[in-house]
Amino acid sequence: PLGPVVCISPWNFPLAIFVGQVAAALAAGNTVLAKPAEQTPLIAAQAVRALWQAGVPRAAVQLLPGQGETVCTGSTEVARILQRTLAGRLDARGNPVTLIAETGGQNAMVVDSSALAEQVVGDAVASAFDSAGQRCSALRVLCVQEEAADRIVAMLQGAMAELRLGRPDALRVDVGPVIDREAQAGILAHIEALRTKGNRVFQADEHRPSDAGTFVPPTLIE
C-alpha cells in the first residue's frame, strides 16, 4: 500500500482502463480518488456505483469527475506536466510521489516485398480504423518496400472504400465517430496540413455518413 492513489483514466477505454486502475490500487490496499476523462464521466460513475454495491467502502474509492483542466489525460506533454507538478512534493514518508503514466503511441507496421498483400491490407485496415483509430495501439505509419508499394496501396484504397461510417451500434457499420468535435477538428486540420504540404491524400468518395456526428473518413496519406 502506498496510501491515497489518484487514478486518471482515458476516454477511449472508459470502463476497462478505469476499472483496471481503480481495482488494482484497491487490491493493493490503497484508497483511490478516481478521475475519469471529461468525455466519459457517466460510465465511470456507474463503475464506482457497482464497486460500492459490491462492498467496497465509499471512503475507499471516490469519484472526481471534471473538465480536463482539473487533470487531463492522453499525451506525453500531459505526463510531463504531472511529473513537474509532483516533482516538488513528498509523500508522508518523505519520498518522491510515484507517477506511472501511459501516454500516446506512434505505431508502425513494416512490410517487405515477401509479405502477402491480402494479409497486410486486412491487418492494416483493422489496426488503423477499428475504434475509428482511437486507441494507443492503432496503426499510424505503414512502411512498405518500394517494390510492393503500388499493389498494396491500391488494395488498401479498395479496402478502405468498402468501410461504412455511421452509428457503431449498427452491425453494418465499420467505423464510428471520433470522441468529440475538438478531436474531429484536430484530425481534419492535421490531414489538411499534410495535403497543403503536397502529400497525396486518399479518402473514399463513399464516406459520407447520413448520421450527423463527429466523423472522420478513413484516410491514407502518402
mmCIF file of C-alpha atoms in Angstrom:
data_model
loop_
_atom_site.group_PDB
_atom_site.id
_atom_site.type_symbol
_atom_site.label_atom_id
_atom_site.label_comp_id
_atom_site.label_asym_id
_atom_site.label_seq_id
_atom_site.Cartn_x
_atom_site.Cartn_y
_atom_site.Cartn_z
ATOM 1 C CA PRO A 1 0.000 0.000 0.000
ATOM 2 C CA LEU A 2 1.213 3.483 -0.929
ATOM 3 C CA GLY A 3 -1.631 5.467 0.625
ATOM 4 C CA PRO A 4 -4.015 7.634 -1.402
ATOM 5 C CA VAL A 5 -3.771 6.893 -5.136
ATOM 6 C CA VAL A 6 -5.130 9.111 -7.909
ATOM 7 C CA CYS A 7 -6.274 7.112 -10.961
ATOM 8 C CA ILE A 8 -6.602 9.242 -14.106
ATOM 9 C CA SER A 9 -8.179 7.289 -16.955
ATOM 10 C CA PRO A 10 -8.649 7.973 -20.682
ATOM 11 C CA TRP A 11 -11.885 8.090 -22.629
ATOM 12 C CA ASN A 12 -11.062 5.518 -25.308
ATOM 13 C CA PHE A 13 -11.466 2.562 -22.908
ATOM 14 C CA PRO A 14 -13.783 4.284 -20.439
ATOM 15 C CA LEU A 15 -14.701 1.154 -18.469
ATOM 16 C CA ALA A 16 -11.817 -1.304 -18.894
ATOM 17 C CA ILE A 17 -8.908 1.019 -18.103
ATOM 18 C CA PHE A 18 -10.847 2.945 -15.462
ATOM 19 C CA VAL A 19 -11.816 -0.206 -13.554
ATOM 20 C CA GLY A 20 -8.398 -1.785 -14.082
ATOM 21 C CA GLN A 21 -6.592 1.138 -12.470
ATOM 22 C CA VAL A 22 -9.023 1.500 -9.587
ATOM 23 C CA ALA A 23 -9.283 -2.215 -8.829
ATOM 24 C CA ALA A 24 -5.509 -2.691 -8.851
ATOM 25 C CA ALA A 25 -4.982 0.178 -6.432
ATOM 26 C CA LEU A 26 -7.747 -1.064 -4.127
ATOM 27 C CA ALA A 27 -6.450 -4.645 -4.210
ATOM 28 C CA ALA A 28 -3.034 -3.414 -3.076
ATOM 29 C CA GLY A 29 -4.635 -1.742 -0.062
ATOM 30 C CA ASN A 30 -4.820 1.878 -1.185
ATOM 31 C CA THR A 31 -7.607 4.414 -1.082
ATOM 32 C CA VAL A 32 -8.485 5.744 -4.511
ATOM 33 C CA LEU A 33 -9.507 9.086 -5.979
ATOM 34 C CA ALA A 34 -10.798 8.186 -9.452
ATOM 35 C CA LYS A 35 -10.644 10.895 -12.134
ATOM 36 C CA PRO A 36 -12.256 9.788 -15.415
ATOM 37 C CA ALA A 37 -11.800 11.614 -18.698
ATOM 38 C CA GLU A 38 -14.129 14.579 -19.050
ATOM 39 C CA GLN A 39 -15.842 12.932 -22.040
ATOM 40 C CA THR A 40 -16.902 9.747 -20.186
ATOM 41 C CA PRO A 41 -17.942 10.541 -16.601
ATOM 42 C CA LEU A 42 -21.244 8.622 -16.669
ATOM 43 C CA ILE A 43 -19.566 5.287 -17.402
ATOM 44 C CA ALA A 44 -17.121 5.937 -14.540
ATOM 45 C CA ALA A 45 -19.977 6.842 -12.209
ATOM 46 C CA GLN A 46 -21.721 3.557 -12.980
ATOM 47 C CA ALA A 47 -18.471 1.656 -12.362
ATOM 48 C CA VAL A 48 -17.916 3.307 -8.973
ATOM 49 C CA ARG A 49 -21.545 2.666 -8.031
ATOM 50 C CA ALA A 50 -21.046 -1.011 -8.866
ATOM 51 C CA LEU A 51 -17.923 -1.139 -6.670
ATOM 52 C CA TRP A 52 -19.830 0.396 -3.764
ATOM 53 C CA GLN A 53 -22.681 -2.088 -4.262
ATOM 54 C CA ALA A 54 -20.143 -4.931 -4.241
ATOM 55 C CA GLY A 55 -18.958 -3.891 -0.783
ATOM 56 C CA VAL A 56 -16.062 -1.508 -1.402
ATOM 57 C CA PRO A 57 -16.360 1.218 1.262
ATOM 58 C CA ARG A 58 -17.373 4.607 -0.105
ATOM 59 C CA ALA A 59 -14.444 6.182 1.726
ATOM 60 C CA ALA A 60 -12.045 3.836 -0.093
ATOM 61 C CA VAL A 61 -12.942 4.910 -3.627
ATOM 62 C CA GLN A 62 -14.305 8.317 -4.541
ATOM 63 C CA LEU A 63 -15.174 9.715 -7.955
ATOM 64 C CA LEU A 64 -13.792 13.063 -9.136
ATOM 65 C CA PRO A 65 -15.390 13.955 -12.474
ATOM 66 C CA GLY A 66 -14.482 17.258 -14.041
ATOM 67 C CA GLN A 67 -13.100 19.097 -17.023
ATOM 68 C CA GLY A 68 -9.689 18.306 -18.442
ATOM 69 C CA GLU A 69 -8.245 21.342 -16.719
ATOM 70 C CA THR A 70 -8.754 19.502 -13.403
ATOM 71 C CA VAL A 71 -6.470 16.695 -14.534
ATOM 72 C CA CYS A 72 -6.325 15.802 -18.204
ATOM 73 C CA THR A 73 -5.038 12.676 -19.917
ATOM 74 C CA GLY A 74 -3.533 11.242 -23.014
ATOM 75 C CA SER A 75 -0.258 12.758 -24.167
ATOM 76 C CA THR A 76 3.417 12.830 -23.293
ATOM 77 C CA GLU A 77 3.027 16.576 -22.722
ATOM 78 C CA VAL A 78 0.381 15.953 -20.061
ATOM 79 C CA ALA A 79 2.540 13.305 -18.379
ATOM 80 C CA ARG A 80 5.394 15.805 -18.155
ATOM 81 C CA ILE A 81 3.089 18.427 -16.631
ATOM 82 C CA LEU A 82 2.057 15.906 -13.969
ATOM 83 C CA GLN A 83 5.705 14.958 -13.463
ATOM 84 C CA ARG A 84 6.709 18.593 -12.905
ATOM 85 C CA THR A 85 3.798 19.110 -10.521
ATOM 86 C CA LEU A 86 4.734 16.096 -8.441
ATOM 87 C CA ALA A 87 8.482 16.771 -8.502
ATOM 88 C CA GLY A 88 8.157 19.351 -5.731
ATOM 89 C CA ARG A 89 6.119 17.132 -3.433
ATOM 90 C CA LEU A 90 6.964 14.344 -0.997
ATOM 91 C CA ASP A 91 4.714 11.634 0.375
ATOM 92 C CA ALA A 92 4.055 11.007 4.064
ATOM 93 C CA ARG A 93 7.368 9.143 4.356
ATOM 94 C CA GLY A 94 9.366 11.925 2.736
ATOM 95 C CA ASN A 95 9.761 10.101 -0.579
ATOM 96 C CA PRO A 96 9.004 11.464 -4.058
ATOM 97 C CA VAL A 97 5.441 10.802 -5.201
ATOM 98 C CA THR A 98 5.289 7.879 -7.651
ATOM 99 C CA LEU A 99 3.940 8.611 -11.136
ATOM 100 C CA ILE A 100 3.102 5.869 -13.642
ATOM 101 C CA ALA A 101 1.983 7.323 -16.982
ATOM 102 C CA GLU A 102 0.904 5.627 -20.186
ATOM 103 C CA THR A 103 0.832 8.177 -22.982
ATOM 104 C CA GLY A 104 0.107 8.144 -26.718
ATOM 105 C CA GLY A 105 1.506 5.816 -29.373
ATOM 106 C CA GLN A 106 3.010 6.226 -32.829
ATOM 107 C CA ASN A 107 2.745 2.677 -34.066
ATOM 108 C CA ALA A 108 4.301 1.486 -37.300
ATOM 109 C CA MET A 109 3.957 -1.620 -39.474
ATOM 110 C CA VAL A 110 6.952 -2.509 -41.654
ATOM 111 C CA VAL A 111 6.158 -4.541 -44.781
ATOM 112 C CA ASP A 112 8.688 -6.055 -47.188
ATOM 113 C CA SER A 113 8.034 -7.468 -50.640
ATOM 114 C CA SER A 114 7.730 -11.049 -49.343
ATOM 115 C CA ALA A 115 4.587 -10.233 -47.331
ATOM 116 C CA LEU A 116 1.209 -11.493 -48.523
ATOM 117 C CA ALA A 117 -0.548 -8.324 -49.709
ATOM 118 C CA GLU A 118 -4.037 -9.524 -48.717
ATOM 119 C CA GLN A 119 -2.892 -10.178 -45.161
ATOM 120 C CA VAL A 120 -1.106 -6.820 -44.957
ATOM 121 C CA VAL A 121 -4.215 -4.944 -46.094
ATOM 122 C CA GLY A 122 -6.535 -6.823 -43.728
ATOM 123 C CA ASP A 123 -4.273 -6.216 -40.744
ATOM 124 C CA ALA A 124 -3.617 -2.572 -41.659
ATOM 125 C CA VAL A 125 -7.321 -1.737 -42.051
ATOM 126 C CA ALA A 126 -8.262 -3.474 -38.801
ATOM 127 C CA SER A 127 -5.460 -1.831 -36.817
ATOM 128 C CA ALA A 128 -5.841 1.656 -38.271
ATOM 129 C CA PHE A 129 -9.615 2.036 -38.348
ATOM 130 C CA ASP A 130 -11.138 -0.154 -35.617
ATOM 131 C CA SER A 131 -12.480 2.169 -32.899
ATOM 132 C CA ALA A 132 -12.034 4.938 -35.507
ATOM 133 C CA GLY A 133 -8.309 4.716 -34.782
ATOM 134 C CA GLN A 134 -8.840 5.932 -31.218
ATOM 135 C CA ARG A 135 -6.551 3.585 -29.325
ATOM 136 C CA CYS A 136 -2.863 3.793 -28.472
ATOM 137 C CA SER A 137 -2.229 0.548 -30.377
ATOM 138 C CA ALA A 138 -3.766 1.786 -33.639
ATOM 139 C CA LEU A 139 -1.610 1.706 -36.766
ATOM 140 C CA ARG A 140 -0.351 5.198 -37.658
ATOM 141 C CA VAL A 141 2.535 4.609 -40.082
ATOM 142 C CA LEU A 142 2.696 1.917 -42.779
ATOM 143 C CA CYS A 143 6.199 1.461 -44.218
ATOM 144 C CA VAL A 144 6.130 -0.627 -47.411
ATOM 145 C CA GLN A 145 9.070 -1.782 -49.519
ATOM 146 C CA GLU A 146 9.035 0.174 -52.768
ATOM 147 C CA GLU A 147 8.733 -2.908 -54.987
ATOM 148 C CA ALA A 148 5.454 -3.890 -53.277
ATOM 149 C CA ALA A 149 4.069 -0.435 -52.581
ATOM 150 C CA ASP A 150 1.897 0.213 -55.643
ATOM 151 C CA ARG A 151 -0.036 -3.060 -55.340
ATOM 152 C CA ILE A 152 -0.506 -2.770 -51.592
ATOM 153 C CA VAL A 153 -1.587 0.871 -51.771
ATOM 154 C CA ALA A 154 -4.127 0.066 -54.500
ATOM 155 C CA MET A 155 -5.544 -2.838 -52.481
ATOM 156 C CA LEU A 156 -5.570 -0.746 -49.328
ATOM 157 C CA GLN A 157 -7.531 2.012 -51.039
ATOM 158 C CA GLY A 158 -10.033 -0.547 -52.287
ATOM 159 C CA ALA A 159 -10.478 -1.992 -48.800
ATOM 160 C CA MET A 160 -10.883 1.468 -47.282
ATOM 161 C CA ALA A 161 -13.570 2.321 -49.849
ATOM 162 C CA GLU A 162 -15.620 -0.636 -48.554
ATOM 163 C CA LEU A 163 -15.682 0.654 -44.955
ATOM 164 C CA ARG A 164 -19.020 2.059 -43.792
ATOM 165 C CA LEU A 165 -19.224 5.047 -41.447
ATOM 166 C CA GLY A 166 -22.127 5.590 -39.092
ATOM 167 C CA ARG A 167 -23.603 4.732 -35.713
ATOM 168 C CA PRO A 168 -21.468 1.979 -34.192
ATOM 169 C CA ASP A 169 -24.472 0.165 -32.704
ATOM 170 C CA ALA A 170 -25.456 -0.863 -36.265
ATOM 171 C CA LEU A 171 -23.862 -4.159 -37.352
ATOM 172 C CA ARG A 172 -23.368 -2.906 -40.912
ATOM 173 C CA VAL A 173 -21.152 -0.043 -39.697
ATOM 174 C CA ASP A 174 -17.360 -0.452 -39.622
ATOM 175 C CA VAL A 175 -16.193 2.955 -38.373
ATOM 176 C CA GLY A 176 -17.930 5.126 -35.803
ATOM 177 C CA PRO A 177 -17.366 8.772 -34.869
ATOM 178 C CA VAL A 178 -14.387 10.177 -33.028
ATOM 179 C CA ILE A 179 -14.967 11.168 -29.408
ATOM 180 C CA ASP A 180 -15.941 14.843 -29.802
ATOM 181 C CA ARG A 181 -15.806 17.895 -32.073
ATOM 182 C CA GLU A 182 -12.455 19.011 -30.697
ATOM 183 C CA ALA A 183 -10.890 15.683 -31.710
ATOM 184 C CA GLN A 184 -12.588 15.811 -35.095
ATOM 185 C CA ALA A 185 -11.319 19.327 -35.761
ATOM 186 C CA GLY A 186 -7.772 18.416 -34.758
ATOM 187 C CA ILE A 187 -7.641 15.350 -37.010
ATOM 188 C CA LEU A 188 -9.164 17.142 -40.006
ATOM 189 C CA ALA A 189 -6.725 20.036 -39.546
ATOM 190 C CA HIS A 190 -3.813 17.586 -39.462
ATOM 191 C CA ILE A 191 -4.990 15.932 -42.694
ATOM 192 C CA GLU A 192 -5.419 19.301 -44.403
ATOM 193 C CA ALA A 193 -1.978 20.485 -43.268
ATOM 194 C CA LEU A 194 -0.324 17.456 -44.852
ATOM 195 C CA ARG A 195 -2.415 17.903 -48.008
ATOM 196 C CA THR A 196 -1.247 21.518 -48.204
ATOM 197 C CA LYS A 197 2.374 20.360 -47.959
ATOM 198 C CA GLY A 198 1.861 18.311 -51.112
ATOM 199 C CA ASN A 199 1.242 14.856 -49.674
ATOM 200 C CA ARG A 200 -1.223 12.708 -51.596
ATOM 201 C CA VAL A 201 -4.367 12.140 -49.528
ATOM 202 C CA PHE A 202 -6.855 9.349 -50.216
ATOM 203 C CA GLN A 203 -10.392 9.381 -48.823
ATOM 204 C CA ALA A 204 -13.086 7.299 -50.496
ATOM 205 C CA ASP A 205 -15.955 9.281 -52.005
ATOM 206 C CA GLU A 206 -18.412 6.860 -50.399
ATOM 207 C CA HIS A 207 -17.572 8.120 -46.927
ATOM 208 C CA ARG A 208 -20.475 10.475 -46.427
ATOM 209 C CA PRO A 209 -22.328 9.240 -43.325
ATOM 210 C CA SER A 210 -26.009 10.056 -43.230
ATOM 211 C CA ASP A 211 -25.968 10.495 -39.445
ATOM 212 C CA ALA A 212 -24.882 13.841 -38.069
ATOM 213 C CA GLY A 213 -21.861 13.330 -35.851
ATOM 214 C CA THR A 214 -18.146 13.765 -35.354
ATOM 215 C CA PHE A 215 -16.970 11.511 -38.165
ATOM 216 C CA VAL A 216 -13.531 11.462 -39.792
ATOM 217 C CA PRO A 217 -13.308 9.490 -43.054
ATOM 218 C CA PRO A 218 -10.669 6.728 -43.101
ATOM 219 C CA THR A 219 -7.671 8.465 -44.606
ATOM 220 C CA LEU A 220 -4.453 7.367 -46.299
ATOM 221 C CA ILE A 221 -1.678 9.958 -46.624
ATOM 222 C CA GLU A 222 1.358 9.081 -48.738
#
